[in-house]
Coordinates of C-alpha atoms in Angstrom, one line a residue:
Chain A
M5 CA -30.0 15.0 -25.5
A6 CA -27.7 12.1 -25.2
I7 CA -25.4 12.4 -22.2
L8 CA -22.6 10.2 -23.8
E9 CA -22.0 9.8 -27.5
V10 CA -19.4 7.5 -28.9
K11 CA -18.6 8.3 -32.6
N12 CA -16.6 6.2 -35.0
L13 CA -14.4 5.1 -32.2
K14 CA -11.2 3.1 -33.1
K15 CA -8.5 1.9 -31.0
E16 CA -5.3 0.0 -31.9
F17 CA -2.4 -1.2 -29.9
E18 CA 0.8 -1.7 -31.9
N19 CA -1.3 -2.3 -35.0
L20 CA -3.5 -4.7 -33.3
K21 CA -7.1 -3.5 -33.8
I22 CA -8.9 -3.7 -30.6
I23 CA -11.9 -1.6 -31.4
D24 CA -13.2 -1.0 -34.9
N25 CA -15.6 1.8 -35.5
I26 CA -18.1 1.8 -32.7
N27 CA -21.0 4.2 -32.6
F28 CA -23.6 4.4 -29.9
S29 CA -25.1 6.9 -27.5
I30 CA -26.7 6.7 -24.1
E31 CA -29.4 8.8 -22.5
S32 CA -29.2 10.4 -19.0
G33 CA -30.3 7.9 -16.3
E34 CA -30.2 4.9 -18.8
F35 CA -28.7 1.5 -17.9
L36 CA -26.7 0.1 -20.8
I37 CA -25.3 -3.3 -21.0
L38 CA -22.1 -3.9 -23.1
F39 CA -22.3 -7.7 -23.8
G40 CA -19.5 -9.5 -25.5
P41 CA -17.1 -12.4 -25.2
N42 CA -13.9 -12.4 -23.1
G43 CA -11.0 -10.4 -24.6
C44 CA -13.2 -8.6 -27.1
G45 CA -12.2 -5.1 -26.1
K46 CA -14.9 -4.3 -23.6
T47 CA -12.6 -3.1 -20.9
T48 CA -10.6 -1.0 -23.5
L49 CA -13.9 0.6 -24.5
L50 CA -14.6 1.5 -20.9
K51 CA -11.1 2.8 -20.3
L52 CA -11.6 5.0 -23.3
I53 CA -14.8 6.3 -21.9
A54 CA -13.2 6.8 -18.5
G55 CA -10.4 8.9 -20.2
L56 CA -7.7 6.5 -19.0
I57 CA -6.5 6.0 -22.5
E58 CA -7.0 7.9 -25.8
P59 CA -8.7 6.6 -29.0
T60 CA -6.7 6.1 -32.1
S61 CA -9.5 7.9 -34.0
G62 CA -13.0 8.9 -33.5
D63 CA -14.3 10.7 -30.5
I64 CA -16.3 10.4 -27.3
L65 CA -18.6 13.4 -26.4
L66 CA -19.9 14.0 -22.8
H67 CA -22.7 16.5 -22.9
G68 CA -21.9 17.2 -26.5
E69 CA -18.3 18.1 -25.7
S70 CA -15.3 16.0 -26.7
L71 CA -13.4 14.4 -23.9
K72 CA -10.2 15.6 -25.5
K73 CA -11.2 19.1 -24.9
K74 CA -12.6 18.7 -21.3
L75 CA -10.5 19.6 -18.5
N76 CA -9.4 16.5 -16.9
H77 CA -10.9 17.3 -13.4
L78 CA -14.3 18.1 -14.8
H79 CA -14.6 14.5 -16.2
K80 CA -16.2 12.9 -13.3
I81 CA -16.8 9.2 -13.9
G82 CA -17.4 6.5 -11.4
F83 CA -15.6 3.1 -12.1
V84 CA -16.3 -0.2 -10.5
F85 CA -13.6 -2.8 -11.4
Q86 CA -13.9 -6.6 -11.5
E87 CA -11.9 -6.7 -8.2
D88 CA -12.9 -4.4 -5.5
R89 CA -9.6 -2.5 -5.5
L90 CA -10.2 -1.0 -2.2
F91 CA -6.9 0.2 -0.5
P92 CA -6.3 -2.4 2.1
W93 CA -4.4 0.1 4.3
K94 CA -7.5 2.4 4.6
T95 CA -10.8 1.7 6.5
V96 CA -13.9 1.5 4.6
Y97 CA -14.7 5.1 5.6
E98 CA -11.2 6.4 4.6
N99 CA -11.5 4.5 1.3
L100 CA -14.4 6.7 0.3
N101 CA -13.0 9.8 1.9
I102 CA -9.7 10.0 0.1
I103 CA -11.4 9.4 -3.2
I104 CA -14.1 12.1 -2.8
E105 CA -11.7 14.6 -1.0
H106 CA -10.9 16.5 -4.0
F107 CA -14.4 16.6 -5.4
F108 CA -15.9 17.8 -2.1
S109 CA -13.6 19.9 0.1
D110 CA -15.9 20.4 3.0
E111 CA -15.3 17.6 5.6
R112 CA -18.9 17.6 7.0
E113 CA -20.3 17.5 3.5
R114 CA -18.1 14.5 2.8
E115 CA -19.3 12.7 5.9
V116 CA -22.9 13.2 4.8
I117 CA -22.2 11.9 1.5
I118 CA -20.2 8.8 2.7
K119 CA -23.0 8.1 5.2
K120 CA -25.6 8.2 2.4
Y121 CA -23.8 5.8 0.1
L122 CA -22.5 3.4 2.7
N123 CA -26.1 3.3 4.1
L124 CA -27.4 2.6 0.6
V125 CA -25.3 -0.5 0.5
G126 CA -26.0 -1.3 4.1
L127 CA -22.4 -1.0 5.3
W128 CA -22.3 2.2 7.3
N129 CA -21.8 0.1 10.4
F130 CA -18.7 -1.3 8.9
R131 CA -17.2 2.0 8.2
D132 CA -14.2 1.5 10.6
Y133 CA -13.3 -1.9 9.3
Y134 CA -10.3 -2.6 7.1
P135 CA -11.2 -4.4 3.8
N136 CA -9.4 -7.6 5.0
K137 CA -12.2 -8.2 7.5
L138 CA -14.9 -8.0 4.9
S139 CA -16.3 -10.7 2.6
G140 CA -15.9 -10.4 -1.2
G141 CA -19.4 -9.3 -1.6
M142 CA -19.2 -6.6 1.0
K143 CA -15.9 -5.3 -0.5
Q144 CA -17.5 -5.0 -3.9
K145 CA -20.5 -3.1 -2.2
V146 CA -17.9 -0.6 -0.8
A147 CA -16.4 -0.3 -4.3
L148 CA -19.9 0.4 -5.6
A149 CA -20.5 3.1 -2.9
R150 CA -17.2 4.6 -3.7
A151 CA -18.1 4.9 -7.4
F152 CA -21.4 6.6 -6.5
A153 CA -20.0 8.8 -3.7
I154 CA -18.1 11.1 -6.0
E155 CA -21.6 11.7 -7.5
P156 CA -20.6 11.3 -11.1
E157 CA -23.0 11.4 -14.0
I158 CA -21.9 8.2 -15.4
I159 CA -20.9 5.0 -13.7
L160 CA -18.9 2.3 -15.6
L161 CA -18.9 -1.2 -14.3
D162 CA -16.4 -3.7 -15.6
E163 CA -17.7 -7.1 -14.9
P164 CA -18.1 -6.1 -11.2
F165 CA -19.6 -9.4 -10.1
G166 CA -17.1 -11.7 -12.0
A167 CA -15.2 -12.8 -8.9
L168 CA -18.3 -13.4 -6.7
D169 CA -20.1 -16.6 -6.0
I170 CA -23.7 -17.0 -7.2
Y171 CA -25.3 -16.0 -4.0
S172 CA -23.3 -12.8 -3.6
R173 CA -23.7 -12.1 -7.3
E174 CA -27.6 -12.1 -7.1
K175 CA -27.5 -10.0 -4.1
L176 CA -25.1 -7.5 -5.6
Q177 CA -27.3 -7.4 -8.8
D178 CA -30.4 -6.4 -6.7
E179 CA -28.4 -3.9 -4.8
T180 CA -26.9 -2.2 -7.9
I181 CA -30.4 -2.0 -9.5
K182 CA -31.7 -0.5 -6.2
I183 CA -29.1 2.2 -6.0
W184 CA -29.4 3.0 -9.7
R185 CA -33.2 3.6 -9.2
E186 CA -32.6 5.8 -6.2
T187 CA -29.9 7.8 -7.7
N188 CA -30.9 7.9 -11.3
K189 CA -27.4 7.7 -12.6
T190 CA -26.4 6.7 -16.0
M191 CA -24.8 3.3 -16.0
I192 CA -22.6 1.3 -18.5
F193 CA -22.3 -2.3 -17.4
V194 CA -19.8 -4.5 -19.2
T195 CA -20.4 -8.2 -18.8
H196 CA -20.1 -11.6 -20.6
N197 CA -22.7 -13.1 -18.2
I198 CA -26.2 -13.6 -19.8
D199 CA -27.8 -13.5 -16.4
D200 CA -26.2 -10.1 -15.6
A201 CA -27.2 -8.7 -19.0
L202 CA -30.9 -9.7 -18.8
K203 CA -31.5 -8.8 -15.2
M204 CA -29.8 -5.5 -15.1
G205 CA -30.0 -3.6 -18.4
Q206 CA -32.6 -1.5 -20.2
K207 CA -30.7 -1.8 -23.4
I208 CA -28.2 -4.3 -24.5
L209 CA -25.3 -3.7 -26.9
L210 CA -24.0 -6.9 -28.4
L211 CA -20.3 -6.6 -29.3
S212 CA -18.4 -9.0 -31.6
K213 CA -15.2 -10.6 -30.8
R214 CA -11.9 -8.6 -31.4
P215 CA -11.8 -6.2 -33.2
S216 CA -14.8 -5.1 -31.4
K217 CA -17.9 -4.1 -33.5
I218 CA -21.5 -3.6 -32.5
L219 CA -23.4 -6.6 -33.8
K220 CA -26.8 -5.7 -32.7
I221 CA -28.6 -3.5 -30.1
F222 CA -31.6 -4.8 -28.1
H223 CA -33.6 -1.7 -27.3
D224 CA -36.3 -3.8 -25.7
V225 CA -35.3 -6.2 -23.1
S226 CA -38.7 -7.3 -22.1
K227 CA -38.7 -10.5 -24.3
K228 CA -36.1 -12.1 -22.1
E229 CA -36.4 -15.6 -23.4
N230 CA -35.8 -14.6 -27.0
I231 CA -32.8 -12.5 -26.1
K232 CA -31.5 -15.3 -24.0
K233 CA -31.6 -17.7 -26.9
E234 CA -29.9 -15.3 -29.2
L235 CA -27.2 -14.5 -26.7
K236 CA -26.6 -18.1 -26.0
N237 CA -26.2 -19.0 -29.6
I238 CA -23.7 -16.1 -30.1
M239 CA -21.7 -17.2 -27.1
K240 CA -21.7 -20.7 -28.6
D241 CA -20.3 -19.3 -31.8
Y242 CA -17.6 -17.5 -29.9
E243 CA -16.5 -20.6 -28.3
N244 CA -16.3 -22.6 -31.5
L245 CA -14.1 -20.0 -33.0
Chain B
M20 CA -3.0 -25.8 27.3
K21 CA -2.8 -22.9 29.8
Q22 CA 0.5 -24.2 31.1
K23 CA 1.9 -24.3 27.6
N24 CA 0.9 -20.6 27.1
L25 CA 2.7 -19.6 30.2
I26 CA 5.8 -21.4 29.2
E27 CA 5.8 -19.7 25.8
K28 CA 4.8 -16.3 27.2
F29 CA 7.7 -16.0 29.7
H30 CA 10.2 -17.9 27.5
I31 CA 10.9 -20.3 30.4
P32 CA 13.3 -22.6 28.5
T33 CA 15.4 -19.6 27.6
F34 CA 15.3 -18.4 31.2
I35 CA 16.6 -21.8 32.4
V36 CA 19.4 -21.8 29.8
V37 CA 20.4 -18.3 30.9
V38 CA 20.6 -19.4 34.5
I39 CA 22.8 -22.3 33.6
L40 CA 25.0 -20.1 31.5
I41 CA 25.4 -17.6 34.5
I42 CA 26.5 -20.4 36.7
L43 CA 29.0 -21.6 34.2
W44 CA 30.2 -18.0 33.6
W45 CA 30.6 -17.7 37.5
L46 CA 32.6 -20.9 37.6
A47 CA 34.7 -19.8 34.7
S48 CA 35.5 -16.3 36.1
L49 CA 36.8 -17.9 39.3
K50 CA 39.2 -19.9 37.1
F51 CA 40.3 -17.1 34.7
G52 CA 40.4 -14.1 37.1
R53 CA 38.5 -10.8 36.9
Y54 CA 40.5 -9.1 34.2
L55 CA 39.7 -11.8 31.6
L56 CA 36.2 -12.7 32.9
P57 CA 34.6 -10.7 35.7
T58 CA 32.2 -12.4 38.0
P59 CA 28.5 -12.0 37.4
S60 CA 28.0 -10.3 40.7
S61 CA 30.7 -7.6 39.9
V62 CA 29.0 -6.9 36.6
L63 CA 25.6 -6.7 38.3
S64 CA 26.9 -4.3 40.9
G65 CA 28.6 -2.2 38.2
L66 CA 25.4 -1.9 36.3
V67 CA 23.6 -0.8 39.5
N68 CA 26.3 1.7 40.2
I69 CA 26.1 3.5 37.0
V70 CA 22.3 3.5 37.1
I71 CA 22.3 5.1 40.6
S72 CA 25.1 7.6 39.7
G73 CA 23.3 8.5 36.6
V74 CA 26.4 7.9 34.4
I75 CA 24.3 5.6 32.3
W76 CA 22.1 8.3 30.9
K77 CA 24.9 10.5 29.7
H78 CA 26.3 7.8 27.4
V79 CA 23.1 6.1 26.4
L80 CA 21.5 9.4 25.4
S81 CA 24.4 10.7 23.4
T82 CA 24.6 7.4 21.5
L83 CA 20.9 7.3 20.9
F84 CA 21.0 11.0 19.8
R85 CA 23.7 10.2 17.1
V86 CA 22.0 7.0 15.9
I87 CA 18.5 8.4 15.8
L88 CA 19.6 11.6 14.0
G89 CA 21.6 9.7 11.5
F90 CA 18.8 7.3 11.0
I91 CA 16.2 10.1 10.5
F92 CA 18.5 11.7 7.8
A93 CA 18.7 8.2 6.2
I94 CA 14.9 7.8 6.2
I95 CA 14.4 11.2 4.7
A96 CA 17.0 10.7 2.0
S97 CA 15.7 7.3 1.2
L98 CA 12.1 8.7 0.8
I99 CA 13.4 11.5 -1.5
F100 CA 15.3 9.1 -3.6
I101 CA 12.3 6.7 -3.9
L102 CA 10.1 9.6 -4.9
L103 CA 12.5 10.5 -7.7
A104 CA 12.9 6.8 -8.7
H105 CA 9.0 6.6 -8.9
K106 CA 8.8 9.6 -11.0
W107 CA 11.6 9.1 -13.5
K108 CA 12.8 5.8 -14.9
N109 CA 16.2 7.2 -15.5
A110 CA 16.4 8.4 -12.0
K111 CA 15.6 4.8 -10.9
I112 CA 18.4 3.4 -12.9
V113 CA 20.9 5.8 -11.4
I114 CA 19.6 5.3 -7.8
K115 CA 19.7 1.5 -8.1
D116 CA 23.3 1.6 -9.3
F117 CA 24.4 4.0 -6.7
N118 CA 22.7 1.9 -4.1
S119 CA 24.6 -1.2 -5.2
I120 CA 27.8 0.8 -4.8
L121 CA 26.8 2.2 -1.4
N122 CA 25.9 -1.4 -0.4
S123 CA 29.4 -2.6 -1.1
F124 CA 31.2 0.1 0.9
S125 CA 33.0 -1.1 3.9
V126 CA 31.8 0.3 7.2
F127 CA 35.3 1.2 8.2
V128 CA 35.8 3.3 5.1
W129 CA 32.9 5.5 6.2
I130 CA 34.3 5.7 9.8
V131 CA 37.7 6.7 8.6
L132 CA 36.3 9.2 6.1
A133 CA 34.0 10.6 8.7
L134 CA 37.0 11.3 11.1
I135 CA 38.9 13.0 8.3
W136 CA 35.9 15.1 7.3
F137 CA 34.2 15.9 10.6
G138 CA 37.0 15.3 13.1
I139 CA 36.1 14.6 16.8
T140 CA 32.5 15.7 16.7
D141 CA 29.0 14.1 16.9
S142 CA 28.8 14.5 13.1
A143 CA 31.2 11.7 12.5
A144 CA 28.9 9.0 14.1
I145 CA 25.8 10.6 12.7
F146 CA 27.3 10.6 9.1
T147 CA 28.5 7.0 9.5
T148 CA 25.1 5.9 10.7
L149 CA 23.5 7.7 7.7
M150 CA 25.8 6.2 5.1
I151 CA 25.4 2.6 6.5
T152 CA 21.6 2.8 7.0
L153 CA 20.7 4.5 3.8
P154 CA 21.4 1.6 1.4
I155 CA 19.6 -0.8 3.5
L156 CA 16.5 1.4 3.6
L157 CA 16.8 2.1 -0.1
S158 CA 17.2 -1.5 -1.0
N159 CA 14.0 -2.3 0.7
L160 CA 12.1 0.6 -0.8
L161 CA 13.3 -0.2 -4.4
E162 CA 12.3 -3.7 -3.9
G163 CA 8.8 -2.5 -2.7
L164 CA 8.6 -0.1 -5.6
E165 CA 8.8 -3.1 -8.0
H166 CA 5.8 -4.7 -6.3
I167 CA 3.3 -1.8 -6.1
D168 CA 0.0 -3.0 -7.4
K169 CA -0.6 -1.2 -10.7
R170 CA -4.3 -1.7 -10.3
F171 CA -4.3 0.6 -7.3
L172 CA -2.5 3.3 -9.4
E173 CA -5.3 2.8 -12.0
V174 CA -7.9 3.5 -9.3
G175 CA -5.9 6.7 -8.6
S176 CA -6.1 7.9 -12.1
V177 CA -9.7 6.9 -12.6
Y178 CA -10.6 9.1 -9.6
K179 CA -8.2 11.8 -10.6
L180 CA -5.9 11.6 -7.5
S181 CA -3.2 14.2 -7.6
K182 CA 0.4 13.1 -7.7
L183 CA 0.8 14.1 -4.2
D184 CA -2.2 12.2 -3.1
E185 CA -1.1 9.3 -5.1
F186 CA 2.3 9.2 -3.4
R187 CA 0.7 9.7 0.1
N188 CA -2.2 7.3 -0.2
I189 CA -1.0 4.6 -2.6
I190 CA 2.7 4.5 -3.0
L191 CA 3.8 5.1 0.6
P192 CA 1.3 2.6 2.2
S193 CA 2.3 0.0 -0.4
L194 CA 5.9 0.5 0.6
F195 CA 5.2 0.5 4.2
P196 CA 5.5 -3.2 5.0
S197 CA 9.0 -3.6 3.3
F198 CA 10.0 -0.2 4.7
I199 CA 9.5 -1.5 8.2
G200 CA 11.6 -4.5 7.5
G201 CA 14.3 -2.2 6.2
M202 CA 14.1 0.2 9.2
R203 CA 14.2 -2.8 11.7
A204 CA 17.5 -4.1 10.0
G205 CA 18.9 -0.6 9.4
F206 CA 18.4 0.7 12.9
G207 CA 19.9 -2.4 14.5
L208 CA 22.9 -2.1 12.2
G209 CA 23.1 1.7 12.8
L210 CA 23.3 1.2 16.5
K211 CA 26.0 -1.4 16.2
I212 CA 28.1 0.7 13.8
S213 CA 27.8 4.1 15.5
V214 CA 29.2 2.5 18.7
V215 CA 32.2 1.5 16.7
A216 CA 32.5 5.1 15.3
E217 CA 32.3 6.4 18.9
M218 CA 35.5 4.5 19.7
F219 CA 37.4 7.2 17.9
G220 CA 37.5 10.8 19.1
V221 CA 34.4 11.6 21.0
T222 CA 34.3 11.5 24.8
T223 CA 30.7 10.4 25.4
G224 CA 28.6 7.5 24.1
I225 CA 28.5 3.7 24.7
G226 CA 31.3 3.1 22.2
Y227 CA 33.6 5.6 24.0
I228 CA 33.0 4.3 27.4
L229 CA 33.3 0.7 26.3
N230 CA 36.8 1.4 24.9
Y231 CA 37.6 3.6 27.9
S232 CA 36.7 0.7 30.3
R233 CA 39.0 -1.5 28.3
E234 CA 41.9 0.9 28.6
I235 CA 41.6 1.2 32.4
L236 CA 41.3 -2.7 32.6
A237 CA 37.8 -2.5 34.0
T238 CA 36.6 -5.6 32.1
D239 CA 33.3 -5.8 34.3
M240 CA 32.3 -2.4 32.9
V241 CA 32.9 -3.6 29.4
F242 CA 30.4 -6.3 30.2
V243 CA 27.9 -3.8 31.8
W244 CA 28.0 -1.6 28.7
A245 CA 27.6 -4.5 26.3
I246 CA 24.6 -5.6 28.3
I247 CA 23.1 -2.1 28.2
L248 CA 23.6 -2.1 24.4
I249 CA 21.7 -5.3 24.0
L250 CA 18.9 -4.0 26.2
I251 CA 18.5 -0.8 24.2
M252 CA 18.3 -2.9 21.1
I253 CA 15.6 -5.2 22.4
L254 CA 13.6 -2.3 23.9
I255 CA 13.6 -0.2 20.7
D256 CA 12.7 -3.3 18.6
K257 CA 9.8 -4.1 20.9
L258 CA 8.5 -0.6 21.5
I259 CA 8.8 0.9 18.0
F260 CA 9.3 -1.7 15.3
E261 CA 6.8 -4.3 16.8
T262 CA 4.2 -1.6 17.1
L263 CA 4.6 -0.5 13.5
T264 CA 4.5 -4.2 12.4
K265 CA 1.2 -4.7 14.4
K266 CA -0.2 -1.7 12.7
V267 CA 0.5 -3.2 9.2
K268 CA -0.8 -6.6 10.3
K269 CA -4.1 -5.0 11.0
W270 CA -4.8 -4.4 7.4
Q271 CA -2.6 -6.9 5.6
Y272 CA -4.2 -9.9 4.0

């Protein structure tokens, strides 16, 4: 059964249509890419899934149950933003600790979890550092660890490498794939970067410009060259508009 | 390079100017007489005397007690107000307006009112400190509240932080840098003001003893207590507020 289903989802802000009738579902453990141009409503879609905002109409089902009915605290979703958004006044360790505190009440259990995920991104030795002492790539790794550490079923990533240089970006791509394989989480990754899309995903959902609709779904990403051509053409169209 | 560091570290230029000023002061005191301007040596011996006799502690401690208590009340009150302002938009409007009104109150109005309401007690100085430092703290906090990064609050709601955790882990730390600035300015002013309040009524405290020294024509003791006041100010600034500032600098970008 699908872990997450999006059904006839629509979202308007003050009569401006952002999302127009989107339908898709995602299987447990799947790595889904939402590919679309800037400003097409990808972030809005993620926020809807995260439960930060409510749809104008339509529904999102988690394990077959509507998000509207779900008790807020049961809706455990990891979120990686474009910027790291680590609290600068907390050390790396504390940044994870205060987030997972109300999901795991036992302090020793929390330490085990934090150690596990900081080790996964190779930053356990930096646990007592403040974020201002870390590079952009390292900070984003901590943000990644934070999203995994609450042990959610779904992790949403909103152009998480957008602010990084090419070198850090490639490293983070590999790192994310590695963690995904090890933890078997369901991932929804939003990007307008063709490279990200082809390297990371198992399935690519192509979104139109605003109001967002699904133009096409690539179920098989093995024929990378073909998809790349198609995505490039579409991006060109977007730019011409 | 090393020499330059030493000069900066020990404030050698200031030191030289102070020595020159003391010499000028000494020369002037010879001309004007000890009532108008006591000699540096009589001020120094006066200082030594009150330290040895222990008189210094009685007055310093009662002044500090009043200022610190008034200041703590002001901190608590300002935090409560900022919590309300954060929670309700309407409360913020009211608090902002009242803060402007408080800000334009004259210090002297509070002192007179405190004397009427509390009479000759510690409470008068405590109350005056509270009313004078509160708008300073609150202005800084309100300013800080406007600049809280909404993106951090979004992290809080994605990860389902409770309102209390949000206030503790996001709002308060965000406000902390501007709060320290407010505390620094507020405490300095509080100390200066409560000394004035102590001139009326009470029989302890630096303000009282300063005024008493004037009445008995002991101008040298006026100087002594003024110097003590300056030393307290510098000491507290270095010990408390600089430590807090360093703490913030550790994580600030």
